[in-house]
PDB file of C-alpha atoms in Angstrom:
ATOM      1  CA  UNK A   1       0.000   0.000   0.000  1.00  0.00           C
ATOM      2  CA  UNK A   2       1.256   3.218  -0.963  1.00  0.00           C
ATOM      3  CA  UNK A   3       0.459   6.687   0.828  1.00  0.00           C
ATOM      4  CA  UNK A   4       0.247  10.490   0.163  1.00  0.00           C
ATOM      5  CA  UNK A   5       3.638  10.439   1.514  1.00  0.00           C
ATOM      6  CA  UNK A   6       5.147   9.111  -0.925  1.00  0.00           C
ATOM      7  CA  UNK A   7       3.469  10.619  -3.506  1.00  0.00           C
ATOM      8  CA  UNK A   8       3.068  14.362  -4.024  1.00  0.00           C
ATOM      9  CA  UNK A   9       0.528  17.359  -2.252  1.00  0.00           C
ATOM     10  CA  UNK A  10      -1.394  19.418  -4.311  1.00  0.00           C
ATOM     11  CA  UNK A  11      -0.452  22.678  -3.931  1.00  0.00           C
ATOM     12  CA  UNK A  12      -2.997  26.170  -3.440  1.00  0.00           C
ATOM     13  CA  UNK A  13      -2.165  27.903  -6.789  1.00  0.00           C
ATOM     14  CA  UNK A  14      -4.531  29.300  -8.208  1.00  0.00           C
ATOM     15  CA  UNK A  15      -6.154  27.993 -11.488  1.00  0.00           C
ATOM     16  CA  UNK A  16      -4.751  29.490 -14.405  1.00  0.00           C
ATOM     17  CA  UNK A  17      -6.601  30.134 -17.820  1.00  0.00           C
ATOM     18  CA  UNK A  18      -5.944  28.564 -20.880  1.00  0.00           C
ATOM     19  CA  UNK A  19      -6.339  31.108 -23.373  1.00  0.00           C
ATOM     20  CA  UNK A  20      -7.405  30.356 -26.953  1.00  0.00           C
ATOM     21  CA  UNK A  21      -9.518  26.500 -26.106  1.00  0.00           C
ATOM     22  CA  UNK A  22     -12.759  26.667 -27.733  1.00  0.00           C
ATOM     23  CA  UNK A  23     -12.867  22.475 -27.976  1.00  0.00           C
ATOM     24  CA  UNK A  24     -11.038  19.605 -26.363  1.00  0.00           C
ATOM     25  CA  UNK A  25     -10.850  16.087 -24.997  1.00  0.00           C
ATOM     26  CA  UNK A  26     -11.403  14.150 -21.655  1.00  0.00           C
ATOM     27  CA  UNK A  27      -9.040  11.004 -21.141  1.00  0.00           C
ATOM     28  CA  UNK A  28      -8.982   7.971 -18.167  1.00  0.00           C
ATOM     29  CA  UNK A  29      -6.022   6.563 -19.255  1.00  0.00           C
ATOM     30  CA  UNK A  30      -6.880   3.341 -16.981  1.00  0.00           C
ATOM     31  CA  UNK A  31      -5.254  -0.161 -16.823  1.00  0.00           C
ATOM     32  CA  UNK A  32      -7.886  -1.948 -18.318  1.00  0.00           C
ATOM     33  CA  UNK A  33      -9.281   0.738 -21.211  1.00  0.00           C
ATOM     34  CA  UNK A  34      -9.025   4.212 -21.912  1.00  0.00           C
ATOM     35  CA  UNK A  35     -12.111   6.171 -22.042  1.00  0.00           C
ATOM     36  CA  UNK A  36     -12.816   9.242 -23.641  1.00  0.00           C
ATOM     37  CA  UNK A  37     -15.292  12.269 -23.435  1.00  0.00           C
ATOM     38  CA  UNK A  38     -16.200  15.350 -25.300  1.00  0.00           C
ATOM     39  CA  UNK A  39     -18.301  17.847 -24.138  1.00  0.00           C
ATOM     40  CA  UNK A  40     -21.724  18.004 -26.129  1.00  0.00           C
ATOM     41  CA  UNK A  41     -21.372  14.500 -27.341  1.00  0.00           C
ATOM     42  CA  UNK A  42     -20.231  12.561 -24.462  1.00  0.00           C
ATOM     43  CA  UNK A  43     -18.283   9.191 -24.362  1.00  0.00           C
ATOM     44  CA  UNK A  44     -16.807   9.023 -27.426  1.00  0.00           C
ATOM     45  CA  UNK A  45     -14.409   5.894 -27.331  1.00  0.00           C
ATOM     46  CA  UNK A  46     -13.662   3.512 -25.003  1.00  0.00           C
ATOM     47  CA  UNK A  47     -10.633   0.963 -26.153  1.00  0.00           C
ATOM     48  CA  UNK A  48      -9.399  -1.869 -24.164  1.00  0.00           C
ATOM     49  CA  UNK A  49      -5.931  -1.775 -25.979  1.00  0.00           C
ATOM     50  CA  UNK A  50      -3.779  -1.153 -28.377  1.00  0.00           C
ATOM     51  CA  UNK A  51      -2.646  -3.876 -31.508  1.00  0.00           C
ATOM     52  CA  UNK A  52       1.085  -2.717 -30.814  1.00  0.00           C
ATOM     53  CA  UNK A  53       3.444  -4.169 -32.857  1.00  0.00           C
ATOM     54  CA  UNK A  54       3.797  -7.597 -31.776  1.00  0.00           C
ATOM     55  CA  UNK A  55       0.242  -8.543 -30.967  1.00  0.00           C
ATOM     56  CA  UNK A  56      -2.140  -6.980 -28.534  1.00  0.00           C
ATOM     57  CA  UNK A  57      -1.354  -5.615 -24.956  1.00  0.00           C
ATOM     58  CA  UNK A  58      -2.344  -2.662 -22.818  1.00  0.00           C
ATOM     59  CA  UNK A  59       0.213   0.157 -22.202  1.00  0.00           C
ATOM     60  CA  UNK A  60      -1.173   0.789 -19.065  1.00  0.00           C
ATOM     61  CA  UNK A  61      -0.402  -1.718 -16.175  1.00  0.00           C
ATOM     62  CA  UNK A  62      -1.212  -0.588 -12.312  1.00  0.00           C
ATOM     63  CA  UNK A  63      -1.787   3.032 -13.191  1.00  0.00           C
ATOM     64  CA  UNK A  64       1.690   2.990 -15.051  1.00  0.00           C
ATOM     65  CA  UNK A  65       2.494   3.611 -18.846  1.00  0.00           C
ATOM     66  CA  UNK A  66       4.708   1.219 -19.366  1.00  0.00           C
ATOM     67  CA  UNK A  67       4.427   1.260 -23.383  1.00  0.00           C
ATOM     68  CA  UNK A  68       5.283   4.902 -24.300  1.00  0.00           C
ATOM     69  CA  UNK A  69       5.031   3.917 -28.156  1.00  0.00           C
ATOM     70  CA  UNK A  70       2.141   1.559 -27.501  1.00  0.00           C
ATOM     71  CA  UNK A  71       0.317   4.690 -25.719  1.00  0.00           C
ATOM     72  CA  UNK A  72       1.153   7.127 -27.911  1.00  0.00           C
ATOM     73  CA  UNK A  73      -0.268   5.616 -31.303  1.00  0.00           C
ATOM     74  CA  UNK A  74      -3.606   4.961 -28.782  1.00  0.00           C
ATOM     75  CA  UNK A  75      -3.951   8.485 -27.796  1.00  0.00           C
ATOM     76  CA  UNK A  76      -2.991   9.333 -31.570  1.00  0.00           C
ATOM     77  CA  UNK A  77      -6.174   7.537 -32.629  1.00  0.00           C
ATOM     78  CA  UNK A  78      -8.201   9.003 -29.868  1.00  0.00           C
ATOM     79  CA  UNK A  79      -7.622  12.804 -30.656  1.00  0.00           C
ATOM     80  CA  UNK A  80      -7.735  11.982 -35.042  1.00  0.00           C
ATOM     81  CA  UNK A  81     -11.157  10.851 -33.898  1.00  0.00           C
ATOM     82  CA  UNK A  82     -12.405  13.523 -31.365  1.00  0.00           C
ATOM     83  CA  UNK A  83     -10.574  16.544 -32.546  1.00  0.00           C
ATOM     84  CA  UNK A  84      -9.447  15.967 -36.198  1.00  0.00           C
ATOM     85  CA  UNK A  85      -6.290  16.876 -37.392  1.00  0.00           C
ATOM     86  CA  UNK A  86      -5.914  21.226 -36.162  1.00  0.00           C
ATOM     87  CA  UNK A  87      -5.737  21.073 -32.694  1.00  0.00           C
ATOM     88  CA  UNK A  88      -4.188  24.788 -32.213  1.00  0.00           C
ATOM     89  CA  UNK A  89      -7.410  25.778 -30.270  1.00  0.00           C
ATOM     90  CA  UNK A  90      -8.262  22.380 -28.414  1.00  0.00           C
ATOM     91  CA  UNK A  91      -7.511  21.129 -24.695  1.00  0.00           C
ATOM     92  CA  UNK A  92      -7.269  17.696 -23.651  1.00  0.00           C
ATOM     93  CA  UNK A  93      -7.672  17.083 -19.376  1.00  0.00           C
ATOM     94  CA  UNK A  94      -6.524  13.955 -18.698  1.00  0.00           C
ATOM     95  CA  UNK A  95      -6.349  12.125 -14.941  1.00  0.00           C
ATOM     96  CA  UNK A  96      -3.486  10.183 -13.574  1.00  0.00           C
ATOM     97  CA  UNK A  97      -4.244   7.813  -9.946  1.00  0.00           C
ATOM     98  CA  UNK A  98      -3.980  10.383  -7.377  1.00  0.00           C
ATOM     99  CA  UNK A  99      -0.560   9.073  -6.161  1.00  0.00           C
ATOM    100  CA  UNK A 100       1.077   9.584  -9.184  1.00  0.00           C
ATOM    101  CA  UNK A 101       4.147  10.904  -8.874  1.00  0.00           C
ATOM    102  CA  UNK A 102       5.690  14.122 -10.865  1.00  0.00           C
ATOM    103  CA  UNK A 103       7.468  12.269 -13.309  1.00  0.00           C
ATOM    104  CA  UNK A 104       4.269  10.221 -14.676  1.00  0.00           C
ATOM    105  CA  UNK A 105       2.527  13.444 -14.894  1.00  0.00           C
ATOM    106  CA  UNK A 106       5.309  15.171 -17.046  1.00  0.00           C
ATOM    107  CA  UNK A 107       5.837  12.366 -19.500  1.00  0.00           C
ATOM    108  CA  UNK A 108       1.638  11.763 -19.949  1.00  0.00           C
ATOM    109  CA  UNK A 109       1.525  15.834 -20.467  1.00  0.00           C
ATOM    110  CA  UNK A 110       4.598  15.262 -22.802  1.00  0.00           C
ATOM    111  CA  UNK A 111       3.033  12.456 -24.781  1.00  0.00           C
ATOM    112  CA  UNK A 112      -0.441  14.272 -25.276  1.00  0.00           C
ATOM    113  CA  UNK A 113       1.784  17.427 -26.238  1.00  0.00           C
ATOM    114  CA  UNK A 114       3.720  16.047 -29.016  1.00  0.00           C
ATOM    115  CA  UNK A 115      -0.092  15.099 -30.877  1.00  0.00           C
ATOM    116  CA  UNK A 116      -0.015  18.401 -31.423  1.00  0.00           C
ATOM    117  CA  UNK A 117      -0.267  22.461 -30.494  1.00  0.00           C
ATOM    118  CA  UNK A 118      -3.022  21.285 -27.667  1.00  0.00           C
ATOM    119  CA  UNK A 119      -2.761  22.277 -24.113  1.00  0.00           C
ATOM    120  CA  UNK A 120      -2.943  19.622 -21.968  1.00  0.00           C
ATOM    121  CA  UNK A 121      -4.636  19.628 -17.882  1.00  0.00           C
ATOM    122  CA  UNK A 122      -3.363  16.477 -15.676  1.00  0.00           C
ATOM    123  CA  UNK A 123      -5.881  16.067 -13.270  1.00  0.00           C
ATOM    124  CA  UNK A 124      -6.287  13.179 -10.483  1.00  0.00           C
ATOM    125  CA  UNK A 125      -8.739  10.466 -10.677  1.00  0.00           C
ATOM    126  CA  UNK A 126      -9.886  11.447  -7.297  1.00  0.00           C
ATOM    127  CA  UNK A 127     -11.057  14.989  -7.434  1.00  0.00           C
ATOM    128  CA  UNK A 128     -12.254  14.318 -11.409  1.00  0.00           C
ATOM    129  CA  UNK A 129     -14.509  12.005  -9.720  1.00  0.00           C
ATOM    130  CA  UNK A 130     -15.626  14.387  -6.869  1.00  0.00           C
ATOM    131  CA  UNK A 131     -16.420  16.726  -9.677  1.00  0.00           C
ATOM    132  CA  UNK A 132     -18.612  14.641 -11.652  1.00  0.00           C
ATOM    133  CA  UNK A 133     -20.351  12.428  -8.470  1.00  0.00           C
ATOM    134  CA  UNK A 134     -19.361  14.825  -4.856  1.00  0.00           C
ATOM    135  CA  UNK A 135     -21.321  17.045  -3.378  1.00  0.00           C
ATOM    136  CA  UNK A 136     -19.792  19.583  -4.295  1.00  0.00           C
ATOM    137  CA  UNK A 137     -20.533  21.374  -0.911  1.00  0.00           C
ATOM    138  CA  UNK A 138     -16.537  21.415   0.286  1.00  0.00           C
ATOM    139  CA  UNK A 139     -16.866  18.841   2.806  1.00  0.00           C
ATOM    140  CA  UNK A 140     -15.138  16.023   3.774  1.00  0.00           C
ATOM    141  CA  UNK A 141     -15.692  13.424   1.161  1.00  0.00           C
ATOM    142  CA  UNK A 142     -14.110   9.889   0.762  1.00  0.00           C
ATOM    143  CA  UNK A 143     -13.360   8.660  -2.328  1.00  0.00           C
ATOM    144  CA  UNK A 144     -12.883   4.699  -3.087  1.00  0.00           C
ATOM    145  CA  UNK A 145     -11.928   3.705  -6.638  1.00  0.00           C
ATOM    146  CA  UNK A 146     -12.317  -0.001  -7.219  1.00  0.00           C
ATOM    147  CA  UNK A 147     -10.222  -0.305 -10.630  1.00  0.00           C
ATOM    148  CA  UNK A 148      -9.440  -3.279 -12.487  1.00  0.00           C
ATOM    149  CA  UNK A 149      -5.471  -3.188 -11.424  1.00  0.00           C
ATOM    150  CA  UNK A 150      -5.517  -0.494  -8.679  1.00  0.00           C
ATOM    151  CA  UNK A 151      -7.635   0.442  -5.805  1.00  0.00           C
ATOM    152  CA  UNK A 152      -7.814   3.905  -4.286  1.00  0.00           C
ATOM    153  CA  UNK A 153      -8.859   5.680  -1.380  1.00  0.00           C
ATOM    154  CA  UNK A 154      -9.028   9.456  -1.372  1.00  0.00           C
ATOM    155  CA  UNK A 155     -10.460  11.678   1.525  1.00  0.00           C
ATOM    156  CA  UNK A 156     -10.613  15.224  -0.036  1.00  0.00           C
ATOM    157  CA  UNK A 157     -11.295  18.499   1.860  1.00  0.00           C
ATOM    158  CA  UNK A 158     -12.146  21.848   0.037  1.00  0.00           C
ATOM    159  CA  UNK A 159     -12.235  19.855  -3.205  1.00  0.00           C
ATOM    160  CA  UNK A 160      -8.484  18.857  -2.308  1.00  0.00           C
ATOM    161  CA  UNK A 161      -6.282  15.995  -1.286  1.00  0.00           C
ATOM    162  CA  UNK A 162      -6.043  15.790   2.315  1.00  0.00           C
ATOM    163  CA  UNK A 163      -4.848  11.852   2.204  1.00  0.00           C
ATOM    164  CA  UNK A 164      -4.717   9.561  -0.056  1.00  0.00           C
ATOM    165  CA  UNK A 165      -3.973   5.305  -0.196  1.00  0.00           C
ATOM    166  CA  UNK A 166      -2.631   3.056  -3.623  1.00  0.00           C
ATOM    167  CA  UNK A 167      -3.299  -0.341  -3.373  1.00  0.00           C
ATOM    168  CA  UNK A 168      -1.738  -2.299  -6.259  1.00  0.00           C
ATOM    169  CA  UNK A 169      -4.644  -5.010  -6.216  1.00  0.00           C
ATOM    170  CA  UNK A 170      -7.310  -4.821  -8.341  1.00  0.00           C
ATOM    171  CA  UNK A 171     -10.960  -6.920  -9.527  1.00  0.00           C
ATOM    172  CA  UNK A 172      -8.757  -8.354 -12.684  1.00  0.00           C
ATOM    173  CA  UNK A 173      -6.629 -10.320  -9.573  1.00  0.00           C
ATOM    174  CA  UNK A 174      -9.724 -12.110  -8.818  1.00  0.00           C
ATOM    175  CA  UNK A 175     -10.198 -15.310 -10.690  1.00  0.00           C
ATOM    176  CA  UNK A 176     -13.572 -15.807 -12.081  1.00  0.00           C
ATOM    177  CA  UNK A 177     -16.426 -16.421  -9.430  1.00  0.00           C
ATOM    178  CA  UNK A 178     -13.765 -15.702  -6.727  1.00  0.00           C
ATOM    179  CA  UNK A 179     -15.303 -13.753  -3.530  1.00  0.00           C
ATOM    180  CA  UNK A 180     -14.079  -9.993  -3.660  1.00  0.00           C
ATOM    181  CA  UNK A 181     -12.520 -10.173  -0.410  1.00  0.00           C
ATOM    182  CA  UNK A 182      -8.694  -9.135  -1.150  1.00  0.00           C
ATOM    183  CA  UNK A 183     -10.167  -6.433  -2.724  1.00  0.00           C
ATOM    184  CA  UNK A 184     -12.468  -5.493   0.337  1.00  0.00           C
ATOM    185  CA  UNK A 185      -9.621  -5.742   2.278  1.00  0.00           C
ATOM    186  CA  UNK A 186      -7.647  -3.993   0.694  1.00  0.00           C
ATOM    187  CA  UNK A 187     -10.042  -0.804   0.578  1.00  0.00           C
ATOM    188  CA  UNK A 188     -10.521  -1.681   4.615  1.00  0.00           C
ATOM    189  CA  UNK A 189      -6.739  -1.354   5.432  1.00  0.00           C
ATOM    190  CA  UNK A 190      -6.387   2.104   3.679  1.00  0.00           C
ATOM    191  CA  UNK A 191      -9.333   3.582   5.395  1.00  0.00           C
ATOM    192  CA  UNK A 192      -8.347   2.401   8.851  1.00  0.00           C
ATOM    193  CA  UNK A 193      -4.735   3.857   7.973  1.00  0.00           C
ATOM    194  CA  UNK A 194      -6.340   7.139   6.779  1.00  0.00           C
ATOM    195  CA  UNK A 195      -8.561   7.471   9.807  1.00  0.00           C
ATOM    196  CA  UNK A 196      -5.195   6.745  12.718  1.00  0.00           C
ATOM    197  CA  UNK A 197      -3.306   9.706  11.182  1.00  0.00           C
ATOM    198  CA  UNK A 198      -6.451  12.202  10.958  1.00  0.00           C
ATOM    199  CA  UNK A 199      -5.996  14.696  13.499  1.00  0.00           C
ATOM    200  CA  UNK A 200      -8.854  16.692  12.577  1.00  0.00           C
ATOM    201  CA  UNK A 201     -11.826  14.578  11.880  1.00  0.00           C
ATOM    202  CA  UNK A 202     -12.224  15.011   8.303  1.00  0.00           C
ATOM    203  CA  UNK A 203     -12.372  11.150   7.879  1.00  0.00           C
ATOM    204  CA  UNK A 204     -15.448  10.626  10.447  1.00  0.00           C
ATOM    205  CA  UNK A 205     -17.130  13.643   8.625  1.00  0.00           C
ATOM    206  CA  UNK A 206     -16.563  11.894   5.705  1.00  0.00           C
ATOM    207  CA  UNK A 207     -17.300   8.249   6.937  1.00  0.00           C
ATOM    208  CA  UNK A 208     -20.427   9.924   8.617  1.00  0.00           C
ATOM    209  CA  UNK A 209     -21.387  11.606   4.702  1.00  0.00           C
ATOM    210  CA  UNK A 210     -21.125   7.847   3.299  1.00  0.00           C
ATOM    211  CA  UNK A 211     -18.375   7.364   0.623  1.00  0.00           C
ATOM    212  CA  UNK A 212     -18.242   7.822  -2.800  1.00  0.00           C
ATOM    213  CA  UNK A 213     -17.875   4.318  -4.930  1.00  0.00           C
ATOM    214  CA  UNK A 214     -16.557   4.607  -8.148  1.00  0.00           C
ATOM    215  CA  UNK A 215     -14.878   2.503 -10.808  1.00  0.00           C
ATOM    216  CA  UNK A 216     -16.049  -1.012 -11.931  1.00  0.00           C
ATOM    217  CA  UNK A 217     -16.068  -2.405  -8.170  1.00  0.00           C
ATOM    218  CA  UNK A 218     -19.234   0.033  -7.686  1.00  0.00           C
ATOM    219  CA  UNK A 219     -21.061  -1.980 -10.041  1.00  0.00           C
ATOM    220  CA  UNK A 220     -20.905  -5.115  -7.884  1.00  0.00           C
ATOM    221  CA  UNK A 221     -22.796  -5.239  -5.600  1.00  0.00           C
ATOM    222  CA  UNK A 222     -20.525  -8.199  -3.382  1.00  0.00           C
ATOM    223  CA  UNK A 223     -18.016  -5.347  -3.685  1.00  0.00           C
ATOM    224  CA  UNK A 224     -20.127  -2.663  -2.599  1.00  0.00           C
ATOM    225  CA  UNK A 225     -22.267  -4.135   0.065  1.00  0.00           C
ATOM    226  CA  UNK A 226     -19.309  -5.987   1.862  1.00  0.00           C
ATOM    227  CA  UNK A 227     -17.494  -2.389   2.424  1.00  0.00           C
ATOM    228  CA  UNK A 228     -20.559  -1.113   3.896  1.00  0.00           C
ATOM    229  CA  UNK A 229     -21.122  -3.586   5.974  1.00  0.00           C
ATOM    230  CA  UNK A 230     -17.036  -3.883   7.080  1.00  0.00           C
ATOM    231  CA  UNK A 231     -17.067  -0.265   7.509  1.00  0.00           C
ATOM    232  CA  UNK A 232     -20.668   0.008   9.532  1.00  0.00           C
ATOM    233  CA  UNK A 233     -21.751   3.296   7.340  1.00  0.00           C
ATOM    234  CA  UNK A 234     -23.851   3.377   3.734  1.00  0.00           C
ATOM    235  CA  UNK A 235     -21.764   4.072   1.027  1.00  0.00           C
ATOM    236  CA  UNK A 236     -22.605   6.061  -2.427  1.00  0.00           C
ATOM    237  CA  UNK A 237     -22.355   4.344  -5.708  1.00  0.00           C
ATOM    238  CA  UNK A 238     -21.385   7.146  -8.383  1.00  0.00           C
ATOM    239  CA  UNK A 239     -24.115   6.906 -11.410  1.00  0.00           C
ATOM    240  CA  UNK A 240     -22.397   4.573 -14.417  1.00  0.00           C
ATOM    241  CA  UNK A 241     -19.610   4.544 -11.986  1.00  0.00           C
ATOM    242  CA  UNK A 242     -17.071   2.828 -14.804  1.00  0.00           C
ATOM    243  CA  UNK A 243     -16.882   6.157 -16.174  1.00  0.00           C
ATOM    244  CA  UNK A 244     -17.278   8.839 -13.656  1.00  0.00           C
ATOM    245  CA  UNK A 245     -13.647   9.549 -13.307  1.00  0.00           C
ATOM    246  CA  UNK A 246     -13.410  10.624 -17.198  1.00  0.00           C
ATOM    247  CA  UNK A 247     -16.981  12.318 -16.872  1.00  0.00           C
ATOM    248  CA  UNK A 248     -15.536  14.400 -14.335  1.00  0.00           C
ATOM    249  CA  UNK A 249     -12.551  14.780 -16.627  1.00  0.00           C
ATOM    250  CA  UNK A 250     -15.498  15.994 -18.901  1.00  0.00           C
ATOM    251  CA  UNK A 251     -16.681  19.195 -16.436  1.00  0.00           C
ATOM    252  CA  UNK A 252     -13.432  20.244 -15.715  1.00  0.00           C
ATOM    253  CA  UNK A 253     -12.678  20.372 -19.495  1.00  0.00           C
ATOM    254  CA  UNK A 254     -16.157  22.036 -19.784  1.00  0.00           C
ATOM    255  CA  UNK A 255     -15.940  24.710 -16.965  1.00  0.00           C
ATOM    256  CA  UNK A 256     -12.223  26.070 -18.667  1.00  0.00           C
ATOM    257  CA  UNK A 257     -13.878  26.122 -22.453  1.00  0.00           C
ATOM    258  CA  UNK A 258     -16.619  27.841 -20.775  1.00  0.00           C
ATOM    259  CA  UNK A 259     -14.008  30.396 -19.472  1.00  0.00           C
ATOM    260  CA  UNK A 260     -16.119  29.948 -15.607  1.00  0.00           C
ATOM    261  CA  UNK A 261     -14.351  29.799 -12.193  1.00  0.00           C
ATOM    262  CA  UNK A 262     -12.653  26.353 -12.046  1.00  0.00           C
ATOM    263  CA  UNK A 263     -14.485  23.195 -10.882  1.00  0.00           C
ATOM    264  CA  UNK A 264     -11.995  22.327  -7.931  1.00  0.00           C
ATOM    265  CA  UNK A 265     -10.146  24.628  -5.868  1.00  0.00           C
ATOM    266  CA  UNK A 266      -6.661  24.693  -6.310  1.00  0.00           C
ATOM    267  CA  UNK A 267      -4.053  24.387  -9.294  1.00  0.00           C
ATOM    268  CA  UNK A 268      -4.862  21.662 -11.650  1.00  0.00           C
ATOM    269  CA  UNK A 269      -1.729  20.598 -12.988  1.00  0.00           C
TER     270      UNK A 269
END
């Protein structure tokens, strides 16, 4: 399990403008398919992988590109598709797992970048989700993303990261009809750890709130029922939960084109 430690804070900037988008493109670049979204018509692919060169694979494993080239010629195809070929004016927001470090957020920015003269937004999975599926009220709010190869827990305050949990376990390590309780544990052993190092009771405001479910785990219900029953409170199952995180992508992207004060507090880098 990996913590906010050892990944990176996001910082108080504030937002900055990105002059000159009139269009652009939402991306989950997650380790079972990427999705993406364009404002006004919605999902507009969702691909489980790319052919590569040598057969097929994913170039996404546990949150990680670890297929540059691979990735590259997907998100190549994506963009031809969404935004054609003159991309001067277009912006492409695109989350990363909240732990992600600062190199995995330069080299995805670099990679969108060199499809063209598009600015690019890396956002995390955790408050793209909060914008699409939160209250949006500024309160506590825990976020658990049940993934195919990672599982998250996020408690945000102010619409940012207070703490944050990686586990590198996922519902693809289950073998068919297998009981999701690795997975259940998993999310259990993140919370507790995130509630014995809150000193200020965001994490019973936001236990008390009911977490957020996203990700394909919130569409099982032996997934979701188990953590409310381990964890004694009702949880929240984000609506079409597989693609909130990129939906969320989708109002961020919609609130800059739209030239309106940001979505989430804070810089989005």
């Amino acid at each position: 399990m990996r913590s906010l430690r050892d990944g990176q804070r996001h910082d108080r900037s504030v937002h900055r403008r990105h002059r000159g988008a009139t269009r652009g493109l939402a991306l989950d670049l997650g380790s079972s398919r990427t999705r993406a979204w364009v404002p006004g018509r919605g999902l507009v692919t969702e691909t489980c992988e790319d052919p590569g060169e040598h057969g097929r694979g994913r170039p996404v494993r546990r949150g990680r590109i670890v297929d540059p080239d691979s990735c590259g010629r997907l998100l190549a195809r994506i963009a031809d598709r969404a935004l054609g070929d003159d991309r001067e004016d277009a912006l492409i927001v695109v989350s990363h797992p909240v732990l992600a470090g600062p190199a995995h957020r330069a080299a995805t920015r670099d990679m969108l970048r060199a499809l063209g003269p598009c600015d690019v937004i890396v956002l995390d999975s955790a408050r793209a989700a909060a914008a699409c599926a939160g209250p949006g009220d500024g309160g506590p709010l825990l976020v658990l993303d049940v993934g195919a190869e990672l599982t998250e827990a996020t408690l945000l305050v102010d619409g940012l990261v207070r703490d944050a949990r990686l586990a590198e376990t996922g519902l693809s390590d289950l073998a068919p009809g297998e009981p999701p309780a690795a997975v259940v544990r998993a999310v259990l052993d993140m919370v507790m750890a995130m509630w014995r190092q809150d000193r200020h009771g965001a994490m019973l405001g936001a236990l008390r709130r009911g977490p957020l479910l996203a990700g394909g785990g919130a569409l099982r219900p032996d997934v979701t029922n188990r953590i409310a029953l381990r964890l004694g409170v009702p949880v929240r199952c984000a609506d079409d939960p597989a693609t909130t995180v990129v939906r969320g992508a989708g109002i961020v992207l919609s609130s800059v084109l739209r030239h309106a004060e940001p979505a989430l507090p804070g810089r989005i880098r």
